[in-house]
Coordinates of N, CA and C in Angstrom, one line a residue:
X1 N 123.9 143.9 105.6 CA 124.2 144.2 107.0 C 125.6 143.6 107.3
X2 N 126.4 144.4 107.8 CA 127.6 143.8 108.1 C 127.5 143.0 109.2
X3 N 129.1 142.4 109.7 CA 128.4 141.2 110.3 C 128.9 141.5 111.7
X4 N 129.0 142.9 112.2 CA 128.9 143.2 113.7 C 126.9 143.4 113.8
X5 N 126.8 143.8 112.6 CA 125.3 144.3 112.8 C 124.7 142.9 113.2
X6 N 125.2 142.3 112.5 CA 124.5 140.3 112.5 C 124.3 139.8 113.6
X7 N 126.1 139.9 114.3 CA 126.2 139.6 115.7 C 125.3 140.6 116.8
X8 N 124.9 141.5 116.6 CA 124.1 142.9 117.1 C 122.7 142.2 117.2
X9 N 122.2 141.7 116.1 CA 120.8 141.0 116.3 C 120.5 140.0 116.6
X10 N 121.6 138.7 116.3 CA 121.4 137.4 117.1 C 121.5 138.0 118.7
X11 N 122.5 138.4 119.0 CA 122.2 138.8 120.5 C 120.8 139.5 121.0
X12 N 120.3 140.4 120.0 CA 118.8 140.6 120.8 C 118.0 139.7 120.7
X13 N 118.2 138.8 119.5 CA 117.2 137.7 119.5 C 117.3 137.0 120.4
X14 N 118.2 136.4 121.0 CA 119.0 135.5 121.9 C 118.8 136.4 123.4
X15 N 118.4 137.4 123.3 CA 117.2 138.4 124.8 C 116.1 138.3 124.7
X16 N 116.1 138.2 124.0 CA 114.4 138.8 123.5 C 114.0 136.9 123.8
X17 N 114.5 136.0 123.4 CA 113.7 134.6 123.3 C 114.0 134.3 124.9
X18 N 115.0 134.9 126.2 CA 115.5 134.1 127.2 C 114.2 135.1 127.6
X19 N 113.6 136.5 127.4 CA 112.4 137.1 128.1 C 111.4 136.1 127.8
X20 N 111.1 136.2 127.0 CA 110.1 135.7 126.2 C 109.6 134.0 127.0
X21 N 110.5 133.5 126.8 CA 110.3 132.0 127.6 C 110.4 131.8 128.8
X22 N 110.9 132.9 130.4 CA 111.1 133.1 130.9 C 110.2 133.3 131.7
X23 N 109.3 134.5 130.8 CA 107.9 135.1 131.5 C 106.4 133.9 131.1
X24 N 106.5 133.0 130.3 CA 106.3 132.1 130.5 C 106.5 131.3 131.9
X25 N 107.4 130.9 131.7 CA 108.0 129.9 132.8 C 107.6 130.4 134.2
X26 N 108.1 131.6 134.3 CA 107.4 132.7 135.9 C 106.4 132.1 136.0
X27 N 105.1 132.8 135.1 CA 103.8 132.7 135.2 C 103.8 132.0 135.5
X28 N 103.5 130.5 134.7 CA 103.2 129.4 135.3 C 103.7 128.1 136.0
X29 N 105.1 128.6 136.6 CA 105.2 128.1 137.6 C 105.7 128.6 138.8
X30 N 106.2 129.9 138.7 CA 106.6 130.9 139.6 C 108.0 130.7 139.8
X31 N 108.3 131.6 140.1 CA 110.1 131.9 140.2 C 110.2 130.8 141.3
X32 N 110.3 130.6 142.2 CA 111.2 129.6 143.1 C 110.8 128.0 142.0
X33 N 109.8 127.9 141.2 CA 109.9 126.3 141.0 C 111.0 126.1 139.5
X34 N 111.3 127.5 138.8 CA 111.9 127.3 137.6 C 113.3 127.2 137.9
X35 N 114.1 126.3 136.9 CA 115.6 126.4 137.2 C 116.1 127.1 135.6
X36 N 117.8 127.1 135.8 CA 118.0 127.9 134.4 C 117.9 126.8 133.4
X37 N 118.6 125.6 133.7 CA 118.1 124.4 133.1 C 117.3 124.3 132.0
X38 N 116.1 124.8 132.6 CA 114.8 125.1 132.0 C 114.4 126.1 131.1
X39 N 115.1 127.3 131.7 CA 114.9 128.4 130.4 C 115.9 128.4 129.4
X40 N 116.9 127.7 129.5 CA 118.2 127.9 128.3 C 117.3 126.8 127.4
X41 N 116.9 125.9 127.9 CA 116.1 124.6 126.6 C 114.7 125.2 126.5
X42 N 114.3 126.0 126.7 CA 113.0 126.4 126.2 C 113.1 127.7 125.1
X43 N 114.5 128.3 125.5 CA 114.7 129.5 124.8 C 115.7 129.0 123.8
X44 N 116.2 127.6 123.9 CA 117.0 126.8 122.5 C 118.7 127.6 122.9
X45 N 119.0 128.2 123.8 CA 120.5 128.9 124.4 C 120.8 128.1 124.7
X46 N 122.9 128.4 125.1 CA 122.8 127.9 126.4 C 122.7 128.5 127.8
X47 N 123.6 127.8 128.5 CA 123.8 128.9 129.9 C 124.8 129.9 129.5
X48 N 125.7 129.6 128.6 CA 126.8 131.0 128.6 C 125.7 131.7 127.8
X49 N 125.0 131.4 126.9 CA 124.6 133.2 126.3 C 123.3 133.7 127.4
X50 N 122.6 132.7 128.0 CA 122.1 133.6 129.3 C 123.0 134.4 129.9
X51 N 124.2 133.8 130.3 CA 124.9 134.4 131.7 C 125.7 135.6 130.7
X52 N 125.4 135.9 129.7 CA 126.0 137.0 128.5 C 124.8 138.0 128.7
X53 N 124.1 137.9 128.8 CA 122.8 139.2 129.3 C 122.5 139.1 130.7
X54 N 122.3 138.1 131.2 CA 122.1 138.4 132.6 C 122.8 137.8 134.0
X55 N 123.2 138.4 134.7 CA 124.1 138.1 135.9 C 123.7 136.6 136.7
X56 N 122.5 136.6 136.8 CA 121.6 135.4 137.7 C 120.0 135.2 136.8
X57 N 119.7 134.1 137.9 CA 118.1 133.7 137.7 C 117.2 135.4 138.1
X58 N 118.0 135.7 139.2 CA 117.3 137.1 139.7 C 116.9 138.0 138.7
X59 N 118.4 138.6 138.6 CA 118.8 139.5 137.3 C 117.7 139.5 136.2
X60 N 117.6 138.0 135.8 CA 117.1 137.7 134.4 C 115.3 138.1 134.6
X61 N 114.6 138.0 136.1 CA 113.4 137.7 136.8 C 113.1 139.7 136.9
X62 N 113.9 139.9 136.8 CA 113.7 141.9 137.3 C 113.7 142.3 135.5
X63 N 114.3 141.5 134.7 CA 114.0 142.1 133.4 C 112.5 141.8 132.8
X64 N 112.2 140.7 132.8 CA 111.2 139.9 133.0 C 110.2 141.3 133.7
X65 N 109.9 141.2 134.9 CA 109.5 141.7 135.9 C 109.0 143.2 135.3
X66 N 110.2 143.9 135.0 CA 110.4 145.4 134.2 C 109.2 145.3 132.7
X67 N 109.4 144.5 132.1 CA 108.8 144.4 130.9 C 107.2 143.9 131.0
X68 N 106.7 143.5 132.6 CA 105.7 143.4 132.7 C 105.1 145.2 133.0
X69 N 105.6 145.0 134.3 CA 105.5 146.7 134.5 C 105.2 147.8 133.8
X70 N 105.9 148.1 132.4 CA 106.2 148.8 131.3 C 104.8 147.8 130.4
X71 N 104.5 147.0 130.3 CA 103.0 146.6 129.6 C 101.5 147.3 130.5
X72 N 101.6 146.8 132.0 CA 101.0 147.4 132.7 C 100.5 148.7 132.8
X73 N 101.9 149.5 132.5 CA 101.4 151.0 132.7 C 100.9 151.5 131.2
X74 N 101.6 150.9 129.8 CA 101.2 151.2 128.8 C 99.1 150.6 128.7
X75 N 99.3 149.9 129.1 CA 97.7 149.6 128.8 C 96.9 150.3 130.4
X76 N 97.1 150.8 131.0 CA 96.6 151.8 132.3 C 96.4 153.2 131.1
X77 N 97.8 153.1 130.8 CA 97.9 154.6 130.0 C 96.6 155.0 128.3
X78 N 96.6 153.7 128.2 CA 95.5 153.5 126.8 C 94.4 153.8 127.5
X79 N 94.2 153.1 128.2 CA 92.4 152.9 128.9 C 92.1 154.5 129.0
X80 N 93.2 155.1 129.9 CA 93.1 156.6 130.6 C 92.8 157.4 129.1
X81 N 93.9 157.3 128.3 CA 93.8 158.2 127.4 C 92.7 158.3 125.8
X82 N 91.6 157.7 126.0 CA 90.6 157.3 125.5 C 89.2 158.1 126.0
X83 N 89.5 158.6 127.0 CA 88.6 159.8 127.6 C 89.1 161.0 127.4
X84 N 88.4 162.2 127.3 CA 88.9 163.4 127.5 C 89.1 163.8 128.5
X85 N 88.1 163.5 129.3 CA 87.7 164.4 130.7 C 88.6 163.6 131.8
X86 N 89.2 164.7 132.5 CA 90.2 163.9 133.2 C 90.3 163.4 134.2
X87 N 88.6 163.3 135.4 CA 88.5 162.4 135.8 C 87.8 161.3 135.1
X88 N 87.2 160.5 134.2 CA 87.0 159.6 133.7 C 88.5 158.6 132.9
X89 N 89.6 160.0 132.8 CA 90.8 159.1 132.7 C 91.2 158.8 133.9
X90 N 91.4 159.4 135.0 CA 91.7 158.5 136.2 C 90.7 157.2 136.9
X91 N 89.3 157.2 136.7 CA 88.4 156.0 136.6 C 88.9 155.1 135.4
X92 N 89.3 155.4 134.6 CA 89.4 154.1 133.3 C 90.8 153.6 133.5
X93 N 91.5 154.4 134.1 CA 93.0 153.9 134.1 C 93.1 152.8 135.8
X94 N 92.4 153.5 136.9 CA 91.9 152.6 138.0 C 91.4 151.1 137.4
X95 N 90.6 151.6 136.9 CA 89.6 149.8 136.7 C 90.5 149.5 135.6
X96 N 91.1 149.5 135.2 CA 92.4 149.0 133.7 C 93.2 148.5 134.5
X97 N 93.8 148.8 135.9 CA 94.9 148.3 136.5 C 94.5 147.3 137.5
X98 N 93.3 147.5 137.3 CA 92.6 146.3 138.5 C 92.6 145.1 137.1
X99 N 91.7 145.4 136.1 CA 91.6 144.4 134.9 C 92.8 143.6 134.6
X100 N 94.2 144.3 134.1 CA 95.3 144.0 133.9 C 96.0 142.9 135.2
X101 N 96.0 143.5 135.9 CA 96.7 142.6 137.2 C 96.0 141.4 138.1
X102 N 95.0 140.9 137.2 CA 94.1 140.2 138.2 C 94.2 139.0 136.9
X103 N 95.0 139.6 135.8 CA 95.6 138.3 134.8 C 96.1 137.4 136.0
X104 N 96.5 135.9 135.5 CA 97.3 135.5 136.0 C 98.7 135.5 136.0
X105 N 99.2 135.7 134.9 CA 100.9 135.9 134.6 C 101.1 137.5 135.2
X106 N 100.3 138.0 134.5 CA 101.1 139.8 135.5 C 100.7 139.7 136.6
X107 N 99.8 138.6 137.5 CA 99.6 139.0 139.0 C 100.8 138.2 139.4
X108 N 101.2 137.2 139.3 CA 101.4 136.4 139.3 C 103.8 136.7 139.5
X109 N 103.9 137.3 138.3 CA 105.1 138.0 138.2 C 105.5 139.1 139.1
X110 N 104.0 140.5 138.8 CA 103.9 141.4 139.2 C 104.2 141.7 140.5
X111 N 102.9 141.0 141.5 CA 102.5 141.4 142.5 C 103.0 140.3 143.6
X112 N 103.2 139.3 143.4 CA 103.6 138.3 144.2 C 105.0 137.5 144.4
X113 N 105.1 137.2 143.0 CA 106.7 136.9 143.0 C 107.6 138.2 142.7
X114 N 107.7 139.6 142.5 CA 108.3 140.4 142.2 C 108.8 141.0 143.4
X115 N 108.4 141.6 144.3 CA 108.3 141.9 145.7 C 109.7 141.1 146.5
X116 N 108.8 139.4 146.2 CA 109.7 138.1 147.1 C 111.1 138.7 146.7
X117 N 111.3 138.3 145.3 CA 112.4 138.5 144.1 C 113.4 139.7 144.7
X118 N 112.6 140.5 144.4 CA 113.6 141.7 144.4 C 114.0 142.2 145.8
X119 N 112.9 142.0 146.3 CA 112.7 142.9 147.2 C 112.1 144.0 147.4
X120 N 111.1 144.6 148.6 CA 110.4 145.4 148.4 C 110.7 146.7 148.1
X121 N 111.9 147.3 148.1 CA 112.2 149.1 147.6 C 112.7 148.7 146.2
X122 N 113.1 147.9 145.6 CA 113.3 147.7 144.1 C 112.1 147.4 143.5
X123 N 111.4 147.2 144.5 CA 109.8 146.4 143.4 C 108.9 147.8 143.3
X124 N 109.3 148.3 144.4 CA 108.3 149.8 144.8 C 108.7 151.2 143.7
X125 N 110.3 150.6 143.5 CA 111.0 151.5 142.5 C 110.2 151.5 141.0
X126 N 110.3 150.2 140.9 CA 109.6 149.9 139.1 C 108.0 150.2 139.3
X127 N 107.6 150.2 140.3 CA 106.1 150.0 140.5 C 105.8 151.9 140.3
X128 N 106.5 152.5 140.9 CA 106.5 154.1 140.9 C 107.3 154.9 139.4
X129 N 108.1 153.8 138.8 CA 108.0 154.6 137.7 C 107.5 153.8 136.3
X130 N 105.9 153.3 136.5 CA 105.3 152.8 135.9 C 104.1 153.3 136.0
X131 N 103.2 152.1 136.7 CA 101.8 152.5 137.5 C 101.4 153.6 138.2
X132 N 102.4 153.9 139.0 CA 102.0 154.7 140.1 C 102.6 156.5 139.4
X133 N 103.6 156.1 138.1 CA 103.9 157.6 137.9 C 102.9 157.9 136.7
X134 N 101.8 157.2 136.0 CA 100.9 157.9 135.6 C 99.6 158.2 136.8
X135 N 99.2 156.9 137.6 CA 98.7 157.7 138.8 C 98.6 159.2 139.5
X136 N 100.1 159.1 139.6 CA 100.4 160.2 140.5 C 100.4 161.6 139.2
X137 N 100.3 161.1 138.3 CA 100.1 162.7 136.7 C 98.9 162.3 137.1
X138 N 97.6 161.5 136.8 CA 96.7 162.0 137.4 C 96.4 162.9 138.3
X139 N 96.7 162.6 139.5 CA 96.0 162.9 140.8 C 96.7 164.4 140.3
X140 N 98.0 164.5 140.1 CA 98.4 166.6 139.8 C 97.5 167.1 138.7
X141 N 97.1 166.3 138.0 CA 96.6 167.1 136.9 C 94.7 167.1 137.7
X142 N 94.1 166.5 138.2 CA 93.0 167.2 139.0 C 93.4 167.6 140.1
X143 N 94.3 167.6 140.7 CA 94.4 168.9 142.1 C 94.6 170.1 141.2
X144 N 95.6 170.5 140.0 CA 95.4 171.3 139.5 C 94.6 172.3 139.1
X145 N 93.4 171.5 138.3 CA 92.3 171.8 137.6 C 91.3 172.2 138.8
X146 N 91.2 171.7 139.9 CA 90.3 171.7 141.0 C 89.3 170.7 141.1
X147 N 89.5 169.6 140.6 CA 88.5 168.3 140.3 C 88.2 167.8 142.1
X148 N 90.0 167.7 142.5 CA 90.1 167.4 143.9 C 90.7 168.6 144.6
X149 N 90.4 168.3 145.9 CA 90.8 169.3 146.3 C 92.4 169.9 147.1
X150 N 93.0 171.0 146.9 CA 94.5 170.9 147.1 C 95.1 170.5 148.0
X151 N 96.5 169.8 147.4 CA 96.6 168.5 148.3 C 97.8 168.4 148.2
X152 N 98.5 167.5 148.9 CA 100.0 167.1 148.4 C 99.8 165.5 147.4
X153 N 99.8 165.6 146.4 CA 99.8 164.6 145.5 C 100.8 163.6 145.9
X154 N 102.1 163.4 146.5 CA 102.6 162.2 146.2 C 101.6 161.2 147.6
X155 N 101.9 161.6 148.7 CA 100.8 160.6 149.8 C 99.4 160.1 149.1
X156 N 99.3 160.6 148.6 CA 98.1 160.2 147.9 C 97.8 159.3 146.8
X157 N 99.1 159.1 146.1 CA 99.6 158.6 145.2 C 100.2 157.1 145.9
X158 N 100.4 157.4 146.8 CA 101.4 156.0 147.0 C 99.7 155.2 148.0
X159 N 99.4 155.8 148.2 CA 98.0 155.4 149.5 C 97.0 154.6 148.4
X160 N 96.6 155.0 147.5 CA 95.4 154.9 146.0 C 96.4 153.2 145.5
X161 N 97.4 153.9 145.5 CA 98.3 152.8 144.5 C 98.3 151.6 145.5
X162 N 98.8 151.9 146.9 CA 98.7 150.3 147.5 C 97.6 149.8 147.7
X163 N 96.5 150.3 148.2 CA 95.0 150.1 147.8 C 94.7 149.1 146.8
X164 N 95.4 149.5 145.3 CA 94.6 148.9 144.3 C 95.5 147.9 144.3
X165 N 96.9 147.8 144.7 CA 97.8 146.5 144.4 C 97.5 145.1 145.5
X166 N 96.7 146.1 146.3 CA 96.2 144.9 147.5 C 94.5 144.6 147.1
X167 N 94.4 145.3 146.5 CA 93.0 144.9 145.8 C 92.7 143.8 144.5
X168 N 94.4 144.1 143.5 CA 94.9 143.3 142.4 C 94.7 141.5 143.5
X169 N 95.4 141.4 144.4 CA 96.2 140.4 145.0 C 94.5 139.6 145.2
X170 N 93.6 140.7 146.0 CA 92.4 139.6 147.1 C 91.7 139.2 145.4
X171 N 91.5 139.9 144.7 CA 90.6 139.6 143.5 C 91.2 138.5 142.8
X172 N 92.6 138.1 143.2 CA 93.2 137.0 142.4 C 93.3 135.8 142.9
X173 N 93.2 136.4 144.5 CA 93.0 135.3 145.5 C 91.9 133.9 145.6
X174 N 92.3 132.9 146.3 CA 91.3 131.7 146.0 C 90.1 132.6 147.3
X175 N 90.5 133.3 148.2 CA 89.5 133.8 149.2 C 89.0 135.6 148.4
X176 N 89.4 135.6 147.6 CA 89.1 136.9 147.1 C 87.3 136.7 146.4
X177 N 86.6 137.9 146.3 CA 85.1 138.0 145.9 C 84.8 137.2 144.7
X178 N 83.8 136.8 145.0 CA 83.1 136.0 143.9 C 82.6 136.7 142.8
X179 N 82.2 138.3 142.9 CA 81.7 139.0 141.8 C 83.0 140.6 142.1
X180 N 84.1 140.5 141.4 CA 84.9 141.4 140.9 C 84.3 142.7 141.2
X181 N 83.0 142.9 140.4 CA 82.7 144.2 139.8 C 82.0 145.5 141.7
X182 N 81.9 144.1 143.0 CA 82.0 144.8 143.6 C 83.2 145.3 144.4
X183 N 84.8 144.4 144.2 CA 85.5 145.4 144.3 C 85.7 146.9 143.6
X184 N 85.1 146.9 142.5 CA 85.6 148.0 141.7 C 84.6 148.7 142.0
X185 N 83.5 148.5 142.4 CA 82.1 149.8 143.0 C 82.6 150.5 144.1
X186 N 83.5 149.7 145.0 CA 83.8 149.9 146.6 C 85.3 151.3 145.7
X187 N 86.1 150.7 145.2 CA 87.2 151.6 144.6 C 86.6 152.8 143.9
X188 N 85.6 152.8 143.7 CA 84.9 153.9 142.7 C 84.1 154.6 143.7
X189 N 84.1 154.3 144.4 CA 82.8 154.8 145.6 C 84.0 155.7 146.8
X190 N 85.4 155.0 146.6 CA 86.5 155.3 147.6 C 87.2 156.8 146.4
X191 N 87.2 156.8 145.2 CA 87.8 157.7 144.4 C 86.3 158.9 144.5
X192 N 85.3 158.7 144.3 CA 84.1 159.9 144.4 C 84.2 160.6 145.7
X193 N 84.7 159.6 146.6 CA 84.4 160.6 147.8 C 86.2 161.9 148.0
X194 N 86.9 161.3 147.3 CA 87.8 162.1 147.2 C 87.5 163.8 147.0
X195 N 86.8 163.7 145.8 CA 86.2 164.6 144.8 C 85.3 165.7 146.0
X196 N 84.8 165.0 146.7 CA 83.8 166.0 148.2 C 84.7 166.9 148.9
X197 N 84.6 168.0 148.7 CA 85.0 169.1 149.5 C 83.9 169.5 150.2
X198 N 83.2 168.8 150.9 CA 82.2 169.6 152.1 C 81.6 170.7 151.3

């Protein structure tokens, strides 16, 4: 390997370890208690090759943030694509994203500190071309088929999706239900009635 290639991979390694210890550090203690201090000695950097990939603590929190996101939707997208029938992939990909986000580190990143972080049209950005844009392939692919009935798919898409991200939050909450599986009857009971066309 020549030795731009060298320098080519110490630098991703040297990304890859400030994500890596980072989303750590998020989880469990949440963005406002971590300092960089902390992630340059946990990730063995210093501060210059952080501030060589990322601009700020922010910056560094939205890549973080992104790579949760992009896990999120890949494992929404497994659960879904495990069925044939395409509403049972929109039920398996629903309860997968309630399952997934009721972790602590992705609720935790995701839904609570991410929002703070970024702000809410940057958070809503990554959220819609993640989560919400296999969602929203759902919901076209049964208005399509005639599963549901014809509709304008994006309102419906963003309605379903904040539903379940406020559903992620109460299930994670210390006042949130004692038994999970009846938020997800109430969600499943709220997606069948979709399906009624009188």
């Amino acid at each position: 390997m020549s030795q731009r290639g060298v320098r080519a991979q110490q630098r991703e390694q040297t990304r890859r370890a400030l994500l890596r210890e980072s989303r750590q550090l998020f989880a469990a203690q949440g963005y406002g208690a971590v300092g960089l201090a902390q992630i340059v000695e946990a990730a063995g950097v210093t501060k210059g090759a952080l501030y060589h990939h990322f601009d700020s603590k922010a910056d560094l929190f939205g890549a973080v943030l992104e790579e949760v996101q992009r896990e999120v939707g890949r494992r929404v997208a497994a659960a879904a694509e495990a069925h044939a029938d395409r509403w049972d992939q929109l039920t398996a990909g629903c309860r997968e994203f309630l399952a997934v986000t009721a972790e602590p580190d992705i609720q935790r990143i995701m839904l609570v500190d991410g929002p703070a972080v970024l702000g809410w049209s940057a958070w809503r950005a990554l959220d819609e071309a993640s989560s919400a844009q296999h969602l929203g392939d759902a919901l076209a692919a049964l208005v399509a088929e005639g599963t549901l009935p014809p509709q304008p798919v994006e309102p419906l898409t963003h309605l379903l999706s904040g539903a379940m991200n406020e559903a992620a939050l109460w299930l994670a909450s210390p006042s949130g239900p004692a038994d999970p599986a009846e938020t997800w009857a109430a969600l499943e009971r709220l997606l069948r009635a979709l399906r009624h066309t009188g």
